[in-house]
CSV table of N, CA, C and O in Angstrom, one decimal:
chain,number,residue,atom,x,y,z
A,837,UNK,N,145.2,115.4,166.5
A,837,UNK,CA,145.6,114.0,166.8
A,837,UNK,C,147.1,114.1,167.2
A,837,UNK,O,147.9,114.8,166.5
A,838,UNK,N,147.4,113.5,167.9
A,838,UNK,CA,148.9,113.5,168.9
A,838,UNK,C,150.1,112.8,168.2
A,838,UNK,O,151.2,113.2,168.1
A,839,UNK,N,149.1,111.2,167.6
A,839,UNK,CA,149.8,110.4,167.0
A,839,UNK,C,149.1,109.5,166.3
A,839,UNK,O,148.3,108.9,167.0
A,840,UNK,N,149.2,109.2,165.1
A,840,UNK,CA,148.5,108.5,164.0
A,840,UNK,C,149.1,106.6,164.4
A,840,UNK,O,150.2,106.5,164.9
A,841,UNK,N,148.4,105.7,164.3
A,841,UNK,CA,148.5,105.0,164.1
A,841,UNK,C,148.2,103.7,163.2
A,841,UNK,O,148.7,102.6,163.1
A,842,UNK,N,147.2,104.4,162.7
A,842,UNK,CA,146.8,103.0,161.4
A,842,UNK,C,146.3,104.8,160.2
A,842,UNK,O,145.9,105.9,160.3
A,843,UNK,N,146.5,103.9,159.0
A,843,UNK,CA,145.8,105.1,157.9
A,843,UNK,C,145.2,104.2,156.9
A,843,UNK,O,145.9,103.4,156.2
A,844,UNK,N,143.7,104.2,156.8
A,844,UNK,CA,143.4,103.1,156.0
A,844,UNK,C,142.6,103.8,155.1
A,844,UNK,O,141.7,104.6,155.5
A,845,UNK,N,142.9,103.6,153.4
A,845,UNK,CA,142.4,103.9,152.4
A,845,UNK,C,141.2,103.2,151.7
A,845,UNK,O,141.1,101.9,151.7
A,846,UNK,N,140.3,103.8,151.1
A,846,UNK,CA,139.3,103.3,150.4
A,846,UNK,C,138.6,104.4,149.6
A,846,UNK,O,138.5,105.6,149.7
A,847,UNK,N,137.9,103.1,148.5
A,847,UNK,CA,137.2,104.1,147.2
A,847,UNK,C,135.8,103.8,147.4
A,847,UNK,O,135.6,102.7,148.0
A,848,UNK,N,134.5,104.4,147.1
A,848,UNK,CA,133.5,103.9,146.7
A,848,UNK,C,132.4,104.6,145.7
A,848,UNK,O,133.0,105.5,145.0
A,849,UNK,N,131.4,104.3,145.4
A,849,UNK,CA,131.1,104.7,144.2
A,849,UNK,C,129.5,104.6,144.6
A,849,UNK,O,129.0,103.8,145.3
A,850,UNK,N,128.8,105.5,144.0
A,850,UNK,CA,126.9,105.4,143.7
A,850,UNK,C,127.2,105.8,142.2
A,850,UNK,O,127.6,106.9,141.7
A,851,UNK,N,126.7,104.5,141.5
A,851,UNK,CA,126.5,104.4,140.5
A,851,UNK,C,125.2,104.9,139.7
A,851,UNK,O,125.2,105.3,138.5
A,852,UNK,N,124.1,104.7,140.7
A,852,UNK,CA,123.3,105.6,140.1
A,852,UNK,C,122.4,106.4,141.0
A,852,UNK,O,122.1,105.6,141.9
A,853,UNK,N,121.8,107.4,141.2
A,853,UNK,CA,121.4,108.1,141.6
A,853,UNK,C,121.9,109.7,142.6
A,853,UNK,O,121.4,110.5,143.4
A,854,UNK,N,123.1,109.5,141.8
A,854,UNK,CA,123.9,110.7,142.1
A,854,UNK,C,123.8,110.9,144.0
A,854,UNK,O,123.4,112.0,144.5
A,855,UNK,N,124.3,109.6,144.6
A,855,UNK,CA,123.6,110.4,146.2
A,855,UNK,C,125.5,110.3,147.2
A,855,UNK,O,125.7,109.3,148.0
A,856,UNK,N,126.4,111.4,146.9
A,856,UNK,CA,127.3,111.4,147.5
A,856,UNK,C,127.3,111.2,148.6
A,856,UNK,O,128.5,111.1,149.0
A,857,UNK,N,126.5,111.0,149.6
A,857,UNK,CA,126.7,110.4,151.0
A,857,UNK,C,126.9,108.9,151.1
A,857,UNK,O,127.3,108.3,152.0
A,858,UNK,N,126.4,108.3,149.9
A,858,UNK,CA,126.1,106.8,149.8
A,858,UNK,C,127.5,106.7,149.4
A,858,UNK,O,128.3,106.0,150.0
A,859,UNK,N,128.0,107.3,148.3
A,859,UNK,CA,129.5,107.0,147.8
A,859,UNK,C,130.7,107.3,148.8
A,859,UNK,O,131.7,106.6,148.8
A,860,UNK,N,130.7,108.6,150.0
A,860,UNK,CA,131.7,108.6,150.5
A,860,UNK,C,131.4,107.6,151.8
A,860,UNK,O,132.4,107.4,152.5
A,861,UNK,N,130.3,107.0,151.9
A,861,UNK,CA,130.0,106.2,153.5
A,861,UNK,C,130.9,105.0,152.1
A,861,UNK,O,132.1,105.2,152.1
A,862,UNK,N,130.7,104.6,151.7
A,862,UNK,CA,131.3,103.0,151.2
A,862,UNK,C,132.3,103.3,151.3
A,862,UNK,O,133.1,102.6,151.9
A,863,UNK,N,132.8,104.6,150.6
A,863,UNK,CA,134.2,104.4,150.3
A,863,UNK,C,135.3,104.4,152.0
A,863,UNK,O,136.5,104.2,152.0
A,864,UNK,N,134.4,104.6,153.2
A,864,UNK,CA,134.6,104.6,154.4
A,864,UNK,C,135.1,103.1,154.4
A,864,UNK,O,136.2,102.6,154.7
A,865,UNK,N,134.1,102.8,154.1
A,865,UNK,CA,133.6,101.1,154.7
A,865,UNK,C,135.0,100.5,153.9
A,865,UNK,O,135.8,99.8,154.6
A,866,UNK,N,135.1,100.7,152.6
A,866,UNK,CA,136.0,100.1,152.4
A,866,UNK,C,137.6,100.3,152.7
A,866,UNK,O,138.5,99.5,152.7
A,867,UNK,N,137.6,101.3,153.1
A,867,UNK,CA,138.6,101.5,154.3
A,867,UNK,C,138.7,100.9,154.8
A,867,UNK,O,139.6,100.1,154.7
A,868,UNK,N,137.8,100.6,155.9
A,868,UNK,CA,138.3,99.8,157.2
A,868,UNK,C,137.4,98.5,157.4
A,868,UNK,O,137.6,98.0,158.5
A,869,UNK,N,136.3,97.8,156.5
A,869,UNK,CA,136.3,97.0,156.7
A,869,UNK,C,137.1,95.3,156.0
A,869,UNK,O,136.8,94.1,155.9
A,870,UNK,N,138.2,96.1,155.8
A,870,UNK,CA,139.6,95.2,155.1
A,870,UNK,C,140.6,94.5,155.9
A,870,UNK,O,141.5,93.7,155.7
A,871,UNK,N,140.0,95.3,157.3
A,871,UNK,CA,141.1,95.8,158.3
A,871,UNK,C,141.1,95.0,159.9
A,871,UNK,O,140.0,94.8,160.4
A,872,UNK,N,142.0,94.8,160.3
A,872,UNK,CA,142.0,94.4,161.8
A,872,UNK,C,142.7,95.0,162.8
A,872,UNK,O,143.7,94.2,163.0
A,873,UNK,N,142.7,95.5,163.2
A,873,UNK,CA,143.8,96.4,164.6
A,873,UNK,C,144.3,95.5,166.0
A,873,UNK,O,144.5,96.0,167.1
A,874,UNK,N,144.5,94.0,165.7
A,874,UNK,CA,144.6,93.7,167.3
A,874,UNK,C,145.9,94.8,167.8
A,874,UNK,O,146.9,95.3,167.2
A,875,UNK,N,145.3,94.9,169.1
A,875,UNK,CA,146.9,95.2,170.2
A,875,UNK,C,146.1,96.7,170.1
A,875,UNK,O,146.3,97.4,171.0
A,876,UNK,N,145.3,97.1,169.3
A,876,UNK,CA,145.1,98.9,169.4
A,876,UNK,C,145.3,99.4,170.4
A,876,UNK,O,146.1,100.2,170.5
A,877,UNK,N,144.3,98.9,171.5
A,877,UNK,CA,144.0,98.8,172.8
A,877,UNK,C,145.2,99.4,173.6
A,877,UNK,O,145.2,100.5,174.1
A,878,UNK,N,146.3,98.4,173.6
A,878,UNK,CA,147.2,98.6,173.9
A,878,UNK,C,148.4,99.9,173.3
A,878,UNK,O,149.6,99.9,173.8
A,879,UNK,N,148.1,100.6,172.5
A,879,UNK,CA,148.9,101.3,171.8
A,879,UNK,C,147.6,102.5,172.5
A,879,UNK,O,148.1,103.2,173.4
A,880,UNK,N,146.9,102.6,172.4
A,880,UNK,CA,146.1,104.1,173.1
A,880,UNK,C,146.2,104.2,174.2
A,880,UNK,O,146.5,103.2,174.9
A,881,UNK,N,146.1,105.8,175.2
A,881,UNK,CA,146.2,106.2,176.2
A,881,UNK,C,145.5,105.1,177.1
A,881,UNK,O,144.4,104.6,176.6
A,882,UNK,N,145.9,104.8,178.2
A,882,UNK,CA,144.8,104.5,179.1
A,882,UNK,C,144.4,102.7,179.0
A,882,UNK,O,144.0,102.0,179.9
A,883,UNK,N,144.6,102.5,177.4
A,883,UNK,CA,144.5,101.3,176.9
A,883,UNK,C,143.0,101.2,176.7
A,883,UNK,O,142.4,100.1,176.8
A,884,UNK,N,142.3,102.2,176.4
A,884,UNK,CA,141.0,102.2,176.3
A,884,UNK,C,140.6,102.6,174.9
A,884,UNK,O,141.3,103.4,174.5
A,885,UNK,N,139.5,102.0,173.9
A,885,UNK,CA,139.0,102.7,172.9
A,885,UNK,C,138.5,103.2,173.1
A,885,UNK,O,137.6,103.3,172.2
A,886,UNK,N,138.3,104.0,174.1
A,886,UNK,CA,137.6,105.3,174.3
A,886,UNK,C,138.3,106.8,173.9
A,886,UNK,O,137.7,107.8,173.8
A,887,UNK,N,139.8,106.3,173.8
A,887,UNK,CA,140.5,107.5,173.8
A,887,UNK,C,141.1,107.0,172.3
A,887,UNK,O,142.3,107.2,172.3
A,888,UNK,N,140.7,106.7,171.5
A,888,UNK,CA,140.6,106.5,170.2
A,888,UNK,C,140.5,107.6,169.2
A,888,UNK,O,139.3,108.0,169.3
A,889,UNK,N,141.0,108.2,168.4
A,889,UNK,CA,140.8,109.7,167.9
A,889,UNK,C,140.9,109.0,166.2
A,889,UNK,O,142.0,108.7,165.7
A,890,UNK,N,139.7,108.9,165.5
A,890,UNK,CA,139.8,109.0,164.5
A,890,UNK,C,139.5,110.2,163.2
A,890,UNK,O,138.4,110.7,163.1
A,891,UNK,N,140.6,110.5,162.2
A,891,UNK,CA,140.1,111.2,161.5
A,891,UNK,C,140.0,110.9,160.1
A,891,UNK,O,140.9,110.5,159.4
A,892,UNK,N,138.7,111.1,159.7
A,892,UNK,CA,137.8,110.6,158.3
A,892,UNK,C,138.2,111.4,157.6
A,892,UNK,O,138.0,112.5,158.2
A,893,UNK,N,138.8,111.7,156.4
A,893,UNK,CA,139.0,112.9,155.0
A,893,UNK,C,138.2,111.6,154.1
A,893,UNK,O,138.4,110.4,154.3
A,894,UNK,N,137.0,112.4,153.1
A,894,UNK,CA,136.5,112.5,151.7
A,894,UNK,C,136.6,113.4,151.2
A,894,UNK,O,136.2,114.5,151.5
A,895,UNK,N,137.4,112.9,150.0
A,895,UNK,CA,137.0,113.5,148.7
A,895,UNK,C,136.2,113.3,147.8
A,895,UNK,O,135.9,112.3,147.2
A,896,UNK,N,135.6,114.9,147.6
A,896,UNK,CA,134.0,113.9,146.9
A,896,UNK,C,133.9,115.3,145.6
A,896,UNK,O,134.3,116.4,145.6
A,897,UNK,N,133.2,114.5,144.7
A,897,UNK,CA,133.6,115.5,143.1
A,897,UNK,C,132.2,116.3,143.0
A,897,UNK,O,132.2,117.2,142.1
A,898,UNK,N,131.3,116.3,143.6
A,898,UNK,CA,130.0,117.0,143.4
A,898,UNK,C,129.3,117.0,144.8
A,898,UNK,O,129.5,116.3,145.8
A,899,UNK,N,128.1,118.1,144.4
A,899,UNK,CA,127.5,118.0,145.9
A,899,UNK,C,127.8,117.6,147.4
A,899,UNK,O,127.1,116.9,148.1
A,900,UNK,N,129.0,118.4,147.6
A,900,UNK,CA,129.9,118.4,149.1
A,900,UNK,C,128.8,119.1,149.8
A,900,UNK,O,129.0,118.9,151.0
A,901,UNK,N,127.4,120.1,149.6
A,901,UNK,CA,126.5,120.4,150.1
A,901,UNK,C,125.3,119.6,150.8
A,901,UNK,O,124.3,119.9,151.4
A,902,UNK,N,125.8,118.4,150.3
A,902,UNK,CA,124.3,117.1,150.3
A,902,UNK,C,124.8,116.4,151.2
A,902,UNK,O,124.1,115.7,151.9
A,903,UNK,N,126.4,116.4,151.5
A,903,UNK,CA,126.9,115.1,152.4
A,903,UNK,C,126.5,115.3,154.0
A,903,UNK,O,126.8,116.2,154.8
A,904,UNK,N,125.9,114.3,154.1
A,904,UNK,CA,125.3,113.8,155.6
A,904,UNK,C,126.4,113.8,156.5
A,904,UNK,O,126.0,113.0,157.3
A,905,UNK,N,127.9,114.3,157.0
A,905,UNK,CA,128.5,114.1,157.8
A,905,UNK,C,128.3,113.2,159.1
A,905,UNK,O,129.3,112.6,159.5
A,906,UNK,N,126.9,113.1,159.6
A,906,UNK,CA,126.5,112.2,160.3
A,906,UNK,C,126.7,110.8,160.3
A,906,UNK,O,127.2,109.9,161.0
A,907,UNK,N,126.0,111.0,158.9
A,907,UNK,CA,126.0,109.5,158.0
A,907,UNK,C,127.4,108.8,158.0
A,907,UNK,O,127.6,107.7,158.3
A,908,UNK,N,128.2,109.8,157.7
A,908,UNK,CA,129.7,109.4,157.9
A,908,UNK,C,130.2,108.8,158.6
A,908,UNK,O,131.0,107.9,158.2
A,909,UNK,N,129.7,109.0,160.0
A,909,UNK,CA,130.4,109.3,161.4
A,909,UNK,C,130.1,107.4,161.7
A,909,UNK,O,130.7,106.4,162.2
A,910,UNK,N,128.9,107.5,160.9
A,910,UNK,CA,128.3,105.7,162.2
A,910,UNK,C,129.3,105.1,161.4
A,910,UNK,O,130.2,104.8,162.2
A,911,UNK,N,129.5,104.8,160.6
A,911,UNK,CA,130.7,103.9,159.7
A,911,UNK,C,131.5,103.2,160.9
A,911,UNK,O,131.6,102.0,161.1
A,912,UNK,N,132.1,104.3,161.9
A,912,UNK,CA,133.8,104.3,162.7
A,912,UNK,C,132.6,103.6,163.8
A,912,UNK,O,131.5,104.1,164.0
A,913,UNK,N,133.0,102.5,164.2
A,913,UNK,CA,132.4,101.5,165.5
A,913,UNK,C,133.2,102.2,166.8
A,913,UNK,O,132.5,101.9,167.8
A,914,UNK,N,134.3,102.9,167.2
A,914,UNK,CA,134.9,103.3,168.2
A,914,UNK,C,135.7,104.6,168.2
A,914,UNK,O,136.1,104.9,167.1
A,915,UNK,N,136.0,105.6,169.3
A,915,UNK,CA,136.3,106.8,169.4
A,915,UNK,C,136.0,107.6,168.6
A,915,UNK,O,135.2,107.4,167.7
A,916,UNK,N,136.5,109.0,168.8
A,916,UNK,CA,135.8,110.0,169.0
A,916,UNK,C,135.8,110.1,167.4
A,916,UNK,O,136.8,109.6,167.0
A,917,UNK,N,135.0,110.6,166.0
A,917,UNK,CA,135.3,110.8,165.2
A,917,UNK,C,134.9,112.0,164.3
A,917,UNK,O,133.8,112.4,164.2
A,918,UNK,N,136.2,112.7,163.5
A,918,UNK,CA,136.1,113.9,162.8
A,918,UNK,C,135.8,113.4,161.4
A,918,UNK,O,135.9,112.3,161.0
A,919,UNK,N,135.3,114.5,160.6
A,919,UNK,CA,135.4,114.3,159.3
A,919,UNK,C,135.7,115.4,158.4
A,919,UNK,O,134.9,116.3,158.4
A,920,UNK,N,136.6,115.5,157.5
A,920,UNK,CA,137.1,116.2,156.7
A,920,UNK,C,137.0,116.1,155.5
A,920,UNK,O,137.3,115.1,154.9
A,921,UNK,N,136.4,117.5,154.7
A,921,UNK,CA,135.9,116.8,153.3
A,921,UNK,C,136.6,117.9,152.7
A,921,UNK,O,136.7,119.1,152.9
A,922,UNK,N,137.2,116.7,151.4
A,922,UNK,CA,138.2,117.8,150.4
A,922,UNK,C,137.4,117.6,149.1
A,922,UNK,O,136.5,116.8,149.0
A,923,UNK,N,138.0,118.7,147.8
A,923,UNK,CA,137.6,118.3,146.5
A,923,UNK,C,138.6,117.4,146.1
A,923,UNK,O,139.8,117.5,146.2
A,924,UNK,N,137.8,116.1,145.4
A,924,UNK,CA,138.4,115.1,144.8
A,924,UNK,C,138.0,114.2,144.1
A,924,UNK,O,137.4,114.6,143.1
A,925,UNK,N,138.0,113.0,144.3
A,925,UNK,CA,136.9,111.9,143.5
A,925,UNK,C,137.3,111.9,142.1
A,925,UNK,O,138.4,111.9,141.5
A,926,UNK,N,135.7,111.8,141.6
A,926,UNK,CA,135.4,111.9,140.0
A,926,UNK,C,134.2,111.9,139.7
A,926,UNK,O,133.4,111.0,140.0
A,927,UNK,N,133.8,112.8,139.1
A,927,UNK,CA,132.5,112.4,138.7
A,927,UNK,C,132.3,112.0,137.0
A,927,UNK,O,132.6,112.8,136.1
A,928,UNK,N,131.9,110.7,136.5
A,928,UNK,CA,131.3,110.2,134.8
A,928,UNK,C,130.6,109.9,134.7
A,928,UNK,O,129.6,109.9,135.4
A,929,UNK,N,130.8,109.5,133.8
A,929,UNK,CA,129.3,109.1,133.3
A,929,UNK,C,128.6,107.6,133.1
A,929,UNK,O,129.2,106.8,132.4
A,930,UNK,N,127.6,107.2,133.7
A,930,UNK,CA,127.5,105.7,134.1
A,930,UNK,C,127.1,105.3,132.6
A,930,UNK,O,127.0,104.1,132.6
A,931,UNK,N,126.9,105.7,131.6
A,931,UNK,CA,126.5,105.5,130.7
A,931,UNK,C,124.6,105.3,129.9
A,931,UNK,O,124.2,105.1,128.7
A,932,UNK,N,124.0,105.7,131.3
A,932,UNK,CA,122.7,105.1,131.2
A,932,UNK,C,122.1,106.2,132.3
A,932,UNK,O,122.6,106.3,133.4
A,933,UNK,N,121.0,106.9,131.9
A,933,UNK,CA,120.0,107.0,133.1
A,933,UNK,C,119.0,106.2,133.5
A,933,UNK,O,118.1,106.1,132.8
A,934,UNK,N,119.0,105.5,134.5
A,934,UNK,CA,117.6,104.8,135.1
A,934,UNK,C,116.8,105.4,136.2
A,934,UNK,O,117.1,105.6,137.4
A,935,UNK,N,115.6,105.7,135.4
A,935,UNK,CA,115.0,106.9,136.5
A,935,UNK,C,114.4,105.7,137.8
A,935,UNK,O,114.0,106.1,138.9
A,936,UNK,N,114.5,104.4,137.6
A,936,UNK,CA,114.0,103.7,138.9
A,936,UNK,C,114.9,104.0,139.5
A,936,UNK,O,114.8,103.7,140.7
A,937,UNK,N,115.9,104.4,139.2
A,937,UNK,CA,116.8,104.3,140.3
A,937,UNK,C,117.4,105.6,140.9
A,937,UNK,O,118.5,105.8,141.5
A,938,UNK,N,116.1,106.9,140.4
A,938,UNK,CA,116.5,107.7,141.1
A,938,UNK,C,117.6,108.9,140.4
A,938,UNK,O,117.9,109.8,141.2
A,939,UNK,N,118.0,108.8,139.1
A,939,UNK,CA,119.2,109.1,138.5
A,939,UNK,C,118.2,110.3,137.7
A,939,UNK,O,117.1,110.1,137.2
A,940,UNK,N,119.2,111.7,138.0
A,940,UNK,CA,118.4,112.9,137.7
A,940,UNK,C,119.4,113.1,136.3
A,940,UNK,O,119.0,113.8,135.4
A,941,UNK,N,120.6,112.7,136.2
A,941,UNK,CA,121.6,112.5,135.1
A,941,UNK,C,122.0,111.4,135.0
A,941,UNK,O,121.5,110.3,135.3
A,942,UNK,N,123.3,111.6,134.4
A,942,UNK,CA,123.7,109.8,133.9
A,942,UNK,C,125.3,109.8,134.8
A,942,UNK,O,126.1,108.9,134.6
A,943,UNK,N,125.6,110.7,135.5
A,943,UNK,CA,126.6,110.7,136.5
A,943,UNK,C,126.7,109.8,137.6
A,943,UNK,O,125.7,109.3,138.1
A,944,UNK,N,127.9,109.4,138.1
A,944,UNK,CA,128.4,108.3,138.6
A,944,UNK,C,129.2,108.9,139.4
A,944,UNK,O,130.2,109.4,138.9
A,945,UNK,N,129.0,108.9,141.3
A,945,UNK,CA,130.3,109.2,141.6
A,945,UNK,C,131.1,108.6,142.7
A,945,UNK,O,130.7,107.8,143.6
A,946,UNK,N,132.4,109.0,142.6
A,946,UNK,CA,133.3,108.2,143.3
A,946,UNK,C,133.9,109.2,144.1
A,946,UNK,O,134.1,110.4,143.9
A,947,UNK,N,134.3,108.3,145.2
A,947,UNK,CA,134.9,109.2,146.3
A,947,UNK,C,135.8,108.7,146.8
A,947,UNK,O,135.6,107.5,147.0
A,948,UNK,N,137.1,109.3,147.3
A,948,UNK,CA,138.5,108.8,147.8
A,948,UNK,C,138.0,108.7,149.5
A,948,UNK,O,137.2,109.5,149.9
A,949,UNK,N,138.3,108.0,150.0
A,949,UNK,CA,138.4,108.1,151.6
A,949,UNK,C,139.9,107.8,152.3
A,949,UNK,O,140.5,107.0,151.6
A,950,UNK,N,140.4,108.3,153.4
A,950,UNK,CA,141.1,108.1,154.4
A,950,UNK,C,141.3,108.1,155.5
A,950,UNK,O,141.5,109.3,155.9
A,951,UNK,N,141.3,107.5,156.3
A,951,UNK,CA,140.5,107.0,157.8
A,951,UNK,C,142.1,106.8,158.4
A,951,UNK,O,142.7,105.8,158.1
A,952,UNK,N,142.4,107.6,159.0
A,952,UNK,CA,143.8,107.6,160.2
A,952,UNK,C,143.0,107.5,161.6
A,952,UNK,O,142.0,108.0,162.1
A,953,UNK,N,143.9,106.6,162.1
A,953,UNK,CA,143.7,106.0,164.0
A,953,UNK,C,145.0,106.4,164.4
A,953,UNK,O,146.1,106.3,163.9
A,954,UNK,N,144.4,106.9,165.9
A,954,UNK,CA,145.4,107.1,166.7
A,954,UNK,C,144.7,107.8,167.8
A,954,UNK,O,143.6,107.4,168.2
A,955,UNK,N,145.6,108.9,168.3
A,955,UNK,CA,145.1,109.3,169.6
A,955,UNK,C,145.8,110.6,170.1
A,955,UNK,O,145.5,111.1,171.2
């Protein structure tokens, strides 16, 4: 990316059923749906969100083998989008297993996101 223009932070969490793609897509979501960009348009090449370069970093505390990157990606509504996964997060303990819900332990996890715009 050439030049950063917005950097938007967010956390999220699967509370139960241990499913890290569910916790780093929220923690996306809560990134950027906090968020409004008018004028973007105008700050990108061309003045197009086509030429929109976004890059996604999660940090995620378990099973970085299970994350759907894909799953990731639909989150970003415009340009091109990368995703970068670091070690981070947390993984605790929800205090409870509920097997309706899927929960093979009593772990709980959370994932850092950061979502930079630019071009």
């Amino acid at each position: 990316m050439e030049q950063v223009l917005f950097i938007q932070t967010g956390m999220g969490i699967d509370v139960h059923g241990q499913d890290i793609t569910k916790a780093a897509r929220r923690a996306v979501e809560d990134a950027i749906y906090k968020n409004s960009m008018p004028g973007i348009e105008k700050s990108l090449p061309e003045q197009r969100l086509e030429n929109m370069k976004v890059n996604v970093k999660v940090a995620v505390p378990l099973d970085r083998n299970k994350l759907d990157v894909d799953h990731i990606k639909e989150v970003i509504p415009y340009g091109s989008v990368h995703v970068e996964v670091t070690d981070g997060g947390m993984a605790t303990s929800s205090g409870i297993i509920l097997d309706d819900k899927g929960d093979e332990n009593d772990l709980m996890y959370m994932v850092n996101a950061a979502v930079e715009v630019g071009y």
